[in-house]
Amino acid sequence: MSADGDRDDAQRAAREATEALGAWAAGLRWDDVPADARERLQLVLLDSLGVTALGARQPEQAALVAAWRPAPGPAPLVGGRRTTTVEAAAWLNATALVRLELDEGHKYARGHPGAHGLPAVLALAADLGADGADTAAALLVAYEVAARFGRATTLRAGAHPHGSWGVAGGAAGCARLLGLSAGQVAAAVDTGAGLPVAGAFASALDGNPVRDAWLGAANLSGLAAARMAAAGLARTTGTAAGSLGGLLGTFDAAELTADLGTRWDVRHGYFKRHASCSFTHPVADAVLDLRPDLPADPDQVEEVVVETHSLGSGLARTSWDSRLGALFSTPFVVAAAVVHGSVGPGVSAEPARDDPRLTRLAQRVRVRTAADLDARLPAERAARVVVRAAGREHVREVPNPVGDADHHPLGEAEVLDLLSGWLDDDATVAAVRTVAAGLPAAADAGALLRELAR
């Protein structure tokens, strides 16, 4: 078959799959969702709101809000003590959510489905005064569609997953909340697939906060795609085949509808207990397991060898000049775990991240790709750590990080414990818990959500 014929077939497959996905999303009702998937979505919401509130407290985020000068409006800035327009809330809450690399993620989607659409859906719900059950259904649609697009997309080497395939999920969730027809939801999804960011992974390694802006752009684009569909200005043409496929990588349209209605991807995500890129988490877990057997003086650690999969082996830089750069450095994470006994948000802030003991130890960390660990992707994101200290060799291997749904899942009690420790604010933790638990039954989601701006 000719190249043109292959492209036509790929576009046709993408169009048909998008139409089927749109019909499913438009017809989804909260009461029809299995109980465990509903409970998991509420846990994702709890975690996401808490992490957003924590991100809002960071000086970088406060500076962004001040520079933005958000106008008054109906949508809350979570933890920001004000309400603003839908667009400003979607962008600013999304960037706060990912500010500290603590947002929930999904190894099979190879990224963060929730962060691409939850802020936009919540901002729109606050504006519409939407029914809580409809809002919860729209949040789940946003997550599930984004995760399916993540499964379907294999980005080119060097591309970062923020802001690309996930836009389709945000578009789907917003379109569902607007009550659009099956065809209109499909058109919104198709349009979202045509609005990706082409972000370079190196930007994250360099500590460039443009990485956070990609999620703001994704949520804003999802809103725009849904509004275009509502106005009758969107079409379903199989856009993903050319944008996510031909330009940014490869695209398998069959993944959009695989087990549709029976597999709930929200069940298979992971929560984070370390403020760092998820690829560093199994490494951090291994080092923390070994730490009681290591010398009290980190300068006595002679060498740390980290073996990991190819997705994570590029995070090998031994120096950083910003918080974000540290969050994407496995040597930083190793050194922080040894020196501080944690990789919480505080260790990457100034001046903790420049502790001389930490920076010296990071120079002695080596990161390598291990073929046997690579072969275990995607079900496992394993790491093997060897620490040589005081004439002894300490070895630990972990298959997945703590928090992975397939390995060591975290429940509500564990998530609340993490949020309580990070926020150190019982009132804020209680507020996000009340909103996450009470949203599906709320008569007016907006009134409930605005409690997050107090």
mmCIF file of N, CA and C in Angstrom, residues 281-406:
data_model
loop_
_atom_site.group_PDB
_atom_site.id
_atom_site.type_symbol
_atom_site.label_atom_id
_atom_site.label_comp_id
_atom_site.label_asym_id
_atom_site.label_seq_id
_atom_site.Cartn_x
_atom_site.Cartn_y
_atom_site.Cartn_z
ATOM 1 N N HIS A 281 11.441 7.547 41.809
ATOM 2 C CA HIS A 281 10.797 7.046 43.027
ATOM 3 C C HIS A 281 11.261 5.659 43.465
ATOM 4 N N PRO A 282 11.354 4.680 42.568
ATOM 5 C CA PRO A 282 11.858 3.390 43.044
ATOM 6 C C PRO A 282 13.289 3.500 43.568
ATOM 7 N N VAL A 283 14.071 4.405 43.001
ATOM 8 C CA VAL A 283 15.431 4.622 43.498
ATOM 9 C C VAL A 283 15.382 5.172 44.916
ATOM 10 N N ALA A 284 14.544 6.172 45.140
ATOM 11 C CA ALA A 284 14.405 6.751 46.475
ATOM 12 C C ALA A 284 13.943 5.699 47.480
ATOM 13 N N ASP A 285 12.979 4.867 47.082
ATOM 14 C CA ASP A 285 12.503 3.824 47.985
ATOM 15 C C ASP A 285 13.626 2.862 48.366
ATOM 16 N N ALA A 286 14.422 2.487 47.383
ATOM 17 C CA ALA A 286 15.526 1.557 47.645
ATOM 18 C C ALA A 286 16.543 2.182 48.592
ATOM 19 N N VAL A 287 16.901 3.443 48.359
ATOM 20 C CA VAL A 287 17.888 4.108 49.216
ATOM 21 C C VAL A 287 17.351 4.257 50.634
ATOM 22 N N LEU A 288 16.086 4.621 50.773
ATOM 23 C CA LEU A 288 15.507 4.762 52.105
ATOM 24 C C LEU A 288 15.461 3.425 52.837
ATOM 25 N N ASP A 289 15.248 2.322 52.101
ATOM 26 C CA ASP A 289 15.308 0.995 52.715
ATOM 27 C C ASP A 289 16.707 0.690 53.243
ATOM 28 N N LEU A 290 17.721 1.136 52.488
ATOM 29 C CA LEU A 290 19.108 0.854 52.866
ATOM 30 C C LEU A 290 19.642 1.803 53.932
ATOM 31 N N ARG A 291 19.058 2.955 54.078
ATOM 32 C CA ARG A 291 19.628 4.018 54.900
ATOM 33 C C ARG A 291 19.966 3.599 56.326
ATOM 34 N N PRO A 292 19.145 2.787 57.027
ATOM 35 C CA PRO A 292 19.523 2.419 58.399
ATOM 36 C C PRO A 292 20.854 1.671 58.493
ATOM 37 N N ASP A 293 21.272 1.036 57.409
ATOM 38 C CA ASP A 293 22.527 0.284 57.428
ATOM 39 C C ASP A 293 23.724 1.090 56.939
ATOM 40 N N LEU A 294 23.504 2.342 56.542
ATOM 41 C CA LEU A 294 24.577 3.173 55.999
ATOM 42 C C LEU A 294 25.224 3.989 57.111
ATOM 43 N N PRO A 295 26.473 4.440 56.899
ATOM 44 C CA PRO A 295 27.128 5.298 57.892
ATOM 45 C C PRO A 295 26.337 6.575 58.135
ATOM 46 N N ALA A 296 26.385 7.073 59.356
ATOM 47 C CA ALA A 296 25.667 8.299 59.682
ATOM 48 C C ALA A 296 26.227 9.491 58.909
ATOM 49 N N ASP A 297 27.512 9.445 58.607
ATOM 50 C CA ASP A 297 28.155 10.520 57.865
ATOM 51 C C ASP A 297 28.063 10.229 56.368
ATOM 52 N N PRO A 298 27.297 11.011 55.595
ATOM 53 C CA PRO A 298 27.161 10.725 54.161
ATOM 54 C C PRO A 298 28.472 10.813 53.393
ATOM 55 N N ASP A 299 29.472 11.508 53.954
ATOM 56 C CA ASP A 299 30.758 11.576 53.274
ATOM 57 C C ASP A 299 31.483 10.233 53.269
ATOM 58 N N GLN A 300 31.013 9.309 54.087
ATOM 59 C CA GLN A 300 31.597 7.970 54.091
ATOM 60 C C GLN A 300 31.003 7.060 53.020
ATOM 61 N N VAL A 301 29.992 7.534 52.321
ATOM 62 C CA VAL A 301 29.451 6.792 51.176
ATOM 63 C C VAL A 301 30.389 7.024 49.996
ATOM 64 N N GLU A 302 31.004 5.967 49.539
ATOM 65 C CA GLU A 302 32.034 6.101 48.500
ATOM 66 C C GLU A 302 31.438 6.201 47.106
ATOM 67 N N GLU A 303 30.371 5.444 46.858
ATOM 68 C CA GLU A 303 29.777 5.421 45.530
ATOM 69 C C GLU A 303 28.368 4.858 45.609
ATOM 70 N N VAL A 304 27.502 5.381 44.770
ATOM 71 C CA VAL A 304 26.161 4.817 44.608
ATOM 72 C C VAL A 304 25.964 4.546 43.123
ATOM 73 N N VAL A 305 25.631 3.307 42.792
ATOM 74 C CA VAL A 305 25.349 2.928 41.411
ATOM 75 C C VAL A 305 23.859 2.637 41.298
ATOM 76 N N VAL A 306 23.197 3.361 40.416
ATOM 77 C CA VAL A 306 21.767 3.178 40.188
ATOM 78 C C VAL A 306 21.584 2.547 38.820
ATOM 79 N N GLU A 307 20.920 1.403 38.800
ATOM 80 C CA GLU A 307 20.534 0.768 37.538
ATOM 81 C C GLU A 307 19.030 0.899 37.410
ATOM 82 N N THR A 308 18.595 1.350 36.242
ATOM 83 C CA THR A 308 17.178 1.583 36.033
ATOM 84 C C THR A 308 16.837 1.324 34.575
ATOM 85 N N HIS A 309 15.588 1.585 34.220
ATOM 86 C CA HIS A 309 15.126 1.396 32.844
ATOM 87 C C HIS A 309 15.525 2.599 32.003
ATOM 88 N N SER A 310 15.360 2.471 30.702
ATOM 89 C CA SER A 310 15.811 3.520 29.786
ATOM 90 C C SER A 310 15.011 4.804 29.927
ATOM 91 N N LEU A 311 13.767 4.722 30.415
ATOM 92 C CA LEU A 311 12.985 5.940 30.607
ATOM 93 C C LEU A 311 13.608 6.841 31.660
ATOM 94 N N GLY A 312 14.232 6.217 32.661
ATOM 95 C CA GLY A 312 14.759 6.990 33.773
ATOM 96 C C GLY A 312 16.250 7.226 33.759
ATOM 97 N N SER A 313 16.967 6.567 32.875
ATOM 98 C CA SER A 313 18.428 6.657 32.932
ATOM 99 C C SER A 313 18.957 8.010 32.477
ATOM 100 N N GLY A 314 18.130 8.812 31.816
ATOM 101 C CA GLY A 314 18.577 10.130 31.393
ATOM 102 C C GLY A 314 18.593 11.162 32.508
ATOM 103 N N LEU A 315 18.043 10.810 33.671
ATOM 104 C CA LEU A 315 17.978 11.758 34.791
ATOM 105 C C LEU A 315 19.255 11.643 35.621
ATOM 106 N N ALA A 316 20.391 11.844 34.981
ATOM 107 C CA ALA A 316 21.683 11.512 35.600
ATOM 108 C C ALA A 316 22.512 12.730 35.966
ATOM 109 N N ARG A 317 21.984 13.928 35.801
ATOM 110 C CA ARG A 317 22.783 15.115 36.063
ATOM 111 C C ARG A 317 23.135 15.218 37.549
ATOM 112 N N THR A 318 24.376 15.555 37.830
ATOM 113 C CA THR A 318 24.860 15.613 39.210
ATOM 114 C C THR A 318 24.922 17.033 39.752
ATOM 115 N N SER A 319 24.377 17.975 39.021
ATOM 116 C CA SER A 319 24.291 19.344 39.516
ATOM 117 C C SER A 319 22.978 19.949 39.045
ATOM 118 N N TRP A 320 22.543 21.020 39.694
ATOM 119 C CA TRP A 320 21.260 21.657 39.399
ATOM 120 C C TRP A 320 21.343 23.107 39.861
ATOM 121 N N ASP A 321 20.548 23.957 39.269
ATOM 122 C CA ASP A 321 20.543 25.358 39.679
ATOM 123 C C ASP A 321 19.138 25.855 39.984
ATOM 124 N N SER A 322 18.209 24.908 40.209
ATOM 125 C CA SER A 322 16.821 25.275 40.502
ATOM 126 C C SER A 322 16.135 24.095 41.169
ATOM 127 N N ARG A 323 14.967 24.371 41.740
ATOM 128 C CA ARG A 323 14.186 23.284 42.325
ATOM 129 C C ARG A 323 13.801 22.252 41.277
ATOM 130 N N LEU A 324 13.284 22.706 40.128
ATOM 131 C CA LEU A 324 12.830 21.774 39.108
ATOM 132 C C LEU A 324 13.977 20.913 38.601
ATOM 133 N N GLY A 325 15.136 21.524 38.403
ATOM 134 C CA GLY A 325 16.284 20.741 37.975
ATOM 135 C C GLY A 325 16.629 19.656 38.977
ATOM 136 N N ALA A 326 16.512 19.959 40.267
ATOM 137 C CA ALA A 326 16.780 18.958 41.299
ATOM 138 C C ALA A 326 15.744 17.835 41.256
ATOM 139 N N LEU A 327 14.482 18.178 41.012
ATOM 140 C CA LEU A 327 13.427 17.176 40.989
ATOM 141 C C LEU A 327 13.601 16.186 39.845
ATOM 142 N N PHE A 328 14.367 16.569 38.834
ATOM 143 C CA PHE A 328 14.620 15.692 37.697
ATOM 144 C C PHE A 328 16.058 15.168 37.681
ATOM 145 N N SER A 329 16.669 15.094 38.848
ATOM 146 C CA SER A 329 18.025 14.558 38.987
ATOM 147 C C SER A 329 18.019 13.369 39.934
ATOM 148 N N THR A 330 18.299 12.183 39.414
ATOM 149 C CA THR A 330 18.395 11.004 40.281
ATOM 150 C C THR A 330 19.525 11.156 41.298
ATOM 151 N N PRO A 331 20.704 11.677 40.938
ATOM 152 C CA PRO A 331 21.725 11.908 41.964
ATOM 153 C C PRO A 331 21.245 12.811 43.096
ATOM 154 N N PHE A 332 20.473 13.851 42.784
ATOM 155 C CA PHE A 332 19.920 14.679 43.854
ATOM 156 C C PHE A 332 19.015 13.855 44.756
ATOM 157 N N VAL A 333 18.129 13.075 44.159
ATOM 158 C CA VAL A 333 17.177 12.291 44.942
ATOM 159 C C VAL A 333 17.902 11.293 45.829
ATOM 160 N N VAL A 334 18.913 10.617 45.299
ATOM 161 C CA VAL A 334 19.701 9.681 46.100
ATOM 162 C C VAL A 334 20.346 10.402 47.274
ATOM 163 N N ALA A 335 20.988 11.528 46.990
ATOM 164 C CA ALA A 335 21.686 12.256 48.042
ATOM 165 C C ALA A 335 20.717 12.796 49.087
ATOM 166 N N ALA A 336 19.551 13.293 48.643
ATOM 167 C CA ALA A 336 18.558 13.797 49.584
ATOM 168 C C ALA A 336 18.047 12.684 50.488
ATOM 169 N N ALA A 337 17.816 11.504 49.919
ATOM 170 C CA ALA A 337 17.340 10.376 50.723
ATOM 171 C C ALA A 337 18.369 9.984 51.770
ATOM 172 N N VAL A 338 19.656 10.011 51.409
ATOM 173 C CA VAL A 338 20.710 9.642 52.357
ATOM 174 C C VAL A 338 20.884 10.722 53.413
ATOM 175 N N VAL A 339 20.968 11.989 52.979
ATOM 176 C CA VAL A 339 21.275 13.084 53.905
ATOM 177 C C VAL A 339 20.088 13.444 54.787
ATOM 178 N N HIS A 340 18.893 13.566 54.183
ATOM 179 C CA HIS A 340 17.727 14.051 54.915
ATOM 180 C C HIS A 340 16.772 12.948 55.361
ATOM 181 N N GLY A 341 16.900 11.772 54.778
ATOM 182 C CA GLY A 341 15.981 10.695 55.127
ATOM 183 C C GLY A 341 14.606 10.856 54.518
ATOM 184 N N SER A 342 14.479 11.742 53.542
ATOM 185 C CA SER A 342 13.211 11.925 52.838
ATOM 186 C C SER A 342 13.495 12.689 51.556
ATOM 187 N N VAL A 343 12.521 12.651 50.645
ATOM 188 C CA VAL A 343 12.579 13.474 49.443
ATOM 189 C C VAL A 343 11.271 14.272 49.389
ATOM 190 N N GLY A 344 10.965 14.928 50.491
ATOM 191 C CA GLY A 344 9.772 15.753 50.564
ATOM 192 C C GLY A 344 9.979 17.096 49.900
ATOM 193 N N PRO A 345 8.945 17.915 49.847
ATOM 194 C CA PRO A 345 9.039 19.212 49.164
ATOM 195 C C PRO A 345 10.122 20.118 49.722
ATOM 196 N N GLY A 346 10.386 20.025 51.008
ATOM 197 C CA GLY A 346 11.345 20.933 51.615
ATOM 198 C C GLY A 346 12.777 20.734 51.182
ATOM 199 N N VAL A 347 13.136 19.510 50.772
ATOM 200 C CA VAL A 347 14.550 19.252 50.493
ATOM 201 C C VAL A 347 15.001 19.863 49.171
ATOM 202 N N SER A 348 14.046 20.223 48.299
ATOM 203 C CA SER A 348 14.422 20.849 47.026
ATOM 204 C C SER A 348 14.290 22.360 47.057
ATOM 205 N N ALA A 349 13.855 22.903 48.188
ATOM 206 C CA ALA A 349 13.767 24.355 48.336
ATOM 207 C C ALA A 349 15.132 24.910 48.726
ATOM 208 N N GLU A 350 15.265 26.214 48.568
ATOM 209 C CA GLU A 350 16.489 26.857 49.053
ATOM 210 C C GLU A 350 16.406 27.019 50.567
ATOM 211 N N PRO A 351 17.499 26.841 51.314
ATOM 212 C CA PRO A 351 18.843 26.470 50.863
ATOM 213 C C PRO A 351 19.112 24.971 50.953
ATOM 214 N N ALA A 352 18.072 24.171 51.308
ATOM 215 C CA ALA A 352 18.310 22.754 51.590
ATOM 216 C C ALA A 352 18.924 22.025 50.405
ATOM 217 N N ARG A 353 18.513 22.368 49.176
ATOM 218 C CA ARG A 353 19.002 21.616 48.020
ATOM 219 C C ARG A 353 20.488 21.845 47.754
ATOM 220 N N ASP A 354 21.057 22.883 48.360
ATOM 221 C CA ASP A 354 22.481 23.172 48.170
ATOM 222 C C ASP A 354 23.312 22.816 49.398
ATOM 223 N N ASP A 355 22.756 21.987 50.275
ATOM 224 C CA ASP A 355 23.516 21.473 51.422
ATOM 225 C C ASP A 355 24.803 20.836 50.901
ATOM 226 N N PRO A 356 25.974 21.256 51.371
ATOM 227 C CA PRO A 356 27.237 20.716 50.840
ATOM 228 C C PRO A 356 27.342 19.195 50.942
ATOM 229 N N ARG A 357 26.791 18.621 52.000
ATOM 230 C CA ARG A 357 26.841 17.156 52.116
ATOM 231 C C ARG A 357 26.080 16.498 50.971
ATOM 232 N N LEU A 358 24.964 17.116 50.616
ATOM 233 C CA LEU A 358 24.133 16.592 49.536
ATOM 234 C C LEU A 358 24.821 16.767 48.182
ATOM 235 N N THR A 359 25.349 17.950 47.937
ATOM 236 C CA THR A 359 25.961 18.194 46.630
ATOM 237 C C THR A 359 27.228 17.362 46.440
ATOM 238 N N ARG A 360 27.972 17.119 47.528
ATOM 239 C CA ARG A 360 29.165 16.265 47.404
ATOM 240 C C ARG A 360 28.769 14.834 47.092
ATOM 241 N N LEU A 361 27.757 14.326 47.785
ATOM 242 C CA LEU A 361 27.360 12.935 47.563
ATOM 243 C C LEU A 361 26.801 12.739 46.161
ATOM 244 N N ALA A 362 26.065 13.708 45.657
ATOM 245 C CA ALA A 362 25.491 13.588 44.313
ATOM 246 C C ALA A 362 26.569 13.362 43.266
ATOM 247 N N GLN A 363 27.750 13.907 43.473
ATOM 248 C CA GLN A 363 28.843 13.721 42.518
ATOM 249 C C GLN A 363 29.314 12.272 42.454
ATOM 250 N N ARG A 364 28.968 11.493 43.463
ATOM 251 C CA ARG A 364 29.422 10.099 43.521
ATOM 252 C C ARG A 364 28.326 9.110 43.135
ATOM 253 N N VAL A 365 27.253 9.615 42.517
ATOM 254 C CA VAL A 365 26.147 8.763 42.077
ATOM 255 C C VAL A 365 26.261 8.524 40.575
ATOM 256 N N ARG A 366 26.184 7.270 40.183
ATOM 257 C CA ARG A 366 26.243 6.890 38.763
ATOM 258 C C ARG A 366 24.914 6.252 38.375
ATOM 259 N N VAL A 367 24.371 6.642 37.229
ATOM 260 C CA VAL A 367 23.075 6.134 36.760
ATOM 261 C C VAL A 367 23.283 5.397 35.448
ATOM 262 N N ARG A 368 22.766 4.165 35.370
ATOM 263 C CA ARG A 368 22.961 3.328 34.187
ATOM 264 C C ARG A 368 21.643 2.682 33.772
ATOM 265 N N THR A 369 21.550 2.361 32.484
ATOM 266 C CA THR A 369 20.426 1.566 31.983
ATOM 267 C C THR A 369 20.752 0.089 32.159
ATOM 268 N N ALA A 370 19.772 -0.658 32.657
ATOM 269 C CA ALA A 370 19.930 -2.112 32.809
ATOM 270 C C ALA A 370 18.942 -2.800 31.873
ATOM 271 N N ALA A 371 19.456 -3.641 30.990
ATOM 272 C CA ALA A 371 18.600 -4.284 29.987
ATOM 273 C C ALA A 371 17.521 -5.144 30.634
ATOM 274 N N ASP A 372 17.854 -5.829 31.727
ATOM 275 C CA ASP A 372 16.863 -6.697 32.360
ATOM 276 C C ASP A 372 15.727 -5.894 32.975
ATOM 277 N N LEU A 373 16.018 -4.691 33.458
ATOM 278 C CA LEU A 373 14.957 -3.845 34.006
ATOM 279 C C LEU A 373 14.141 -3.209 32.890
ATOM 280 N N ASP A 374 14.799 -2.863 31.799
ATOM 281 C CA ASP A 374 14.090 -2.314 30.644
ATOM 282 C C ASP A 374 13.057 -3.302 30.115
ATOM 283 N N ALA A 375 13.403 -4.576 30.146
ATOM 284 C CA ALA A 375 12.522 -5.609 29.602
ATOM 285 C C ALA A 375 11.245 -5.762 30.417
ATOM 286 N N ARG A 376 11.229 -5.236 31.609
ATOM 287 C CA ARG A 376 10.056 -5.384 32.487
ATOM 288 C C ARG A 376 9.051 -4.231 32.354
ATOM 289 N N LEU A 377 9.380 -3.239 31.517
ATOM 290 C CA LEU A 377 8.415 -2.174 31.237
ATOM 291 C C LEU A 377 7.242 -2.724 30.431
ATOM 292 N N PRO A 378 6.027 -2.179 30.511
ATOM 293 C CA PRO A 378 5.615 -1.075 31.369
ATOM 294 C C PRO A 378 5.069 -1.504 32.719
ATOM 295 N N ALA A 379 4.866 -2.809 32.910
ATOM 296 C CA ALA A 379 4.237 -3.269 34.154
ATOM 297 C C ALA A 379 5.082 -2.938 35.370
ATOM 298 N N GLU A 380 6.399 -2.928 35.192
ATOM 299 C CA GLU A 380 7.295 -2.584 36.289
ATOM 300 C C GLU A 380 8.190 -1.428 35.875
ATOM 301 N N ARG A 381 8.389 -0.517 36.807
ATOM 302 C CA ARG A 381 9.391 0.544 36.653
ATOM 303 C C ARG A 381 10.413 0.314 37.760
ATOM 304 N N ALA A 382 11.271 -0.639 37.497
ATOM 305 C CA ALA A 382 12.149 -1.153 38.544
ATOM 306 C C ALA A 382 13.448 -0.363 38.639
ATOM 307 N N ALA A 383 14.108 -0.504 39.779
ATOM 308 C CA ALA A 383 15.420 0.091 39.996
ATOM 309 C C ALA A 383 16.239 -0.827 40.888
ATOM 310 N N ARG A 384 17.539 -0.829 40.646
ATOM 311 C CA ARG A 384 18.491 -1.586 41.465
ATOM 312 C C ARG A 384 19.559 -0.597 41.944
ATOM 313 N N VAL A 385 19.771 -0.555 43.237
ATOM 314 C CA VAL A 385 20.708 0.412 43.814
ATOM 315 C C VAL A 385 21.801 -0.318 44.577
ATOM 316 N N VAL A 386 23.031 0.064 44.319
ATOM 317 C CA VAL A 386 24.191 -0.470 45.029
ATOM 318 C C VAL A 386 24.887 0.704 45.710
ATOM 319 N N VAL A 387 24.998 0.623 47.027
ATOM 320 C CA VAL A 387 25.690 1.667 47.796
ATOM 321 C C VAL A 387 26.954 1.052 48.393
ATOM 322 N N ARG A 388 28.080 1.660 48.084
ATOM 323 C CA ARG A 388 29.363 1.201 48.633
ATOM 324 C C ARG A 388 29.806 2.210 49.680
ATOM 325 N N ALA A 389 29.965 1.726 50.916
ATOM 326 C CA ALA A 389 30.296 2.613 52.031
ATOM 327 C C ALA A 389 31.036 1.837 53.110
ATOM 328 N N ALA A 390 32.092 2.431 53.624
ATOM 329 C CA ALA A 390 32.849 1.872 54.743
ATOM 330 C C ALA A 390 33.225 0.410 54.508
ATOM 331 N N GLY A 391 33.656 0.115 53.291
ATOM 332 C CA GLY A 391 34.120 -1.229 52.975
ATOM 333 C C GLY A 391 33.032 -2.259 52.766
ATOM 334 N N ARG A 392 31.792 -1.837 52.729
ATOM 335 C CA ARG A 392 30.685 -2.772 52.526
ATOM 336 C C ARG A 392 29.882 -2.373 51.292
ATOM 337 N N GLU A 393 29.149 -3.343 50.741
ATOM 338 C CA GLU A 393 28.291 -3.109 49.585
ATOM 339 C C GLU A 393 26.857 -3.435 49.979
ATOM 340 N N HIS A 394 25.982 -2.476 49.803
ATOM 341 C CA HIS A 394 24.572 -2.626 50.166
ATOM 342 C C HIS A 394 23.748 -2.587 48.882
ATOM 343 N N VAL A 395 22.881 -3.576 48.701
ATOM 344 C CA VAL A 395 22.132 -3.709 47.446
ATOM 345 C C VAL A 395 20.636 -3.810 47.742
ATOM 346 N N ARG A 396 19.849 -3.086 46.968
ATOM 347 C CA ARG A 396 18.388 -3.223 47.069
ATOM 348 C C ARG A 396 17.788 -3.052 45.680
ATOM 349 N N GLU A 397 16.815 -3.905 45.332
ATOM 350 C CA GLU A 397 16.076 -3.796 44.082
ATOM 351 C C GLU A 397 14.600 -3.714 44.406
ATOM 352 N N VAL A 398 13.890 -2.806 43.734
ATOM 353 C CA VAL A 398 12.444 -2.685 43.923
ATOM 354 C C VAL A 398 11.774 -2.721 42.558
ATOM 355 N N PRO A 399 10.600 -3.362 42.436
ATOM 356 C CA PRO A 399 9.950 -3.513 41.128
ATOM 357 C C PRO A 399 9.161 -2.287 40.693
ATOM 358 N N ASN A 400 8.584 -1.586 41.650
ATOM 359 C CA ASN A 400 7.779 -0.398 41.398
ATOM 360 C C ASN A 400 7.862 0.476 42.639
ATOM 361 N N PRO A 401 7.582 1.742 42.518
ATOM 362 C CA PRO A 401 7.625 2.586 43.713
ATOM 363 C C PRO A 401 6.449 2.341 44.640
ATOM 364 N N VAL A 402 6.643 2.656 45.907
ATOM 365 C CA VAL A 402 5.532 2.687 46.844
ATOM 366 C C VAL A 402 4.517 3.704 46.334
ATOM 367 N N GLY A 403 3.253 3.320 46.335
ATOM 368 C CA GLY A 403 2.196 4.171 45.800
ATOM 369 C C GLY A 403 1.628 3.669 44.498
ATOM 370 N N ASP A 404 2.363 2.751 43.830
ATOM 371 C CA ASP A 404 1.871 2.172 42.587
ATOM 372 C C ASP A 404 0.717 1.220 42.900
ATOM 373 N N ALA A 405 -0.357 1.331 42.116
ATOM 374 C CA ALA A 405 -1.545 0.511 42.376
ATOM 375 C C ALA A 405 -1.258 -0.974 42.264
ATOM 376 N N ASP A 406 -0.240 -1.356 41.485
ATOM 377 C CA ASP A 406 0.084 -2.761 41.302
ATOM 378 C C ASP A 406 1.101 -3.281 42.306
#
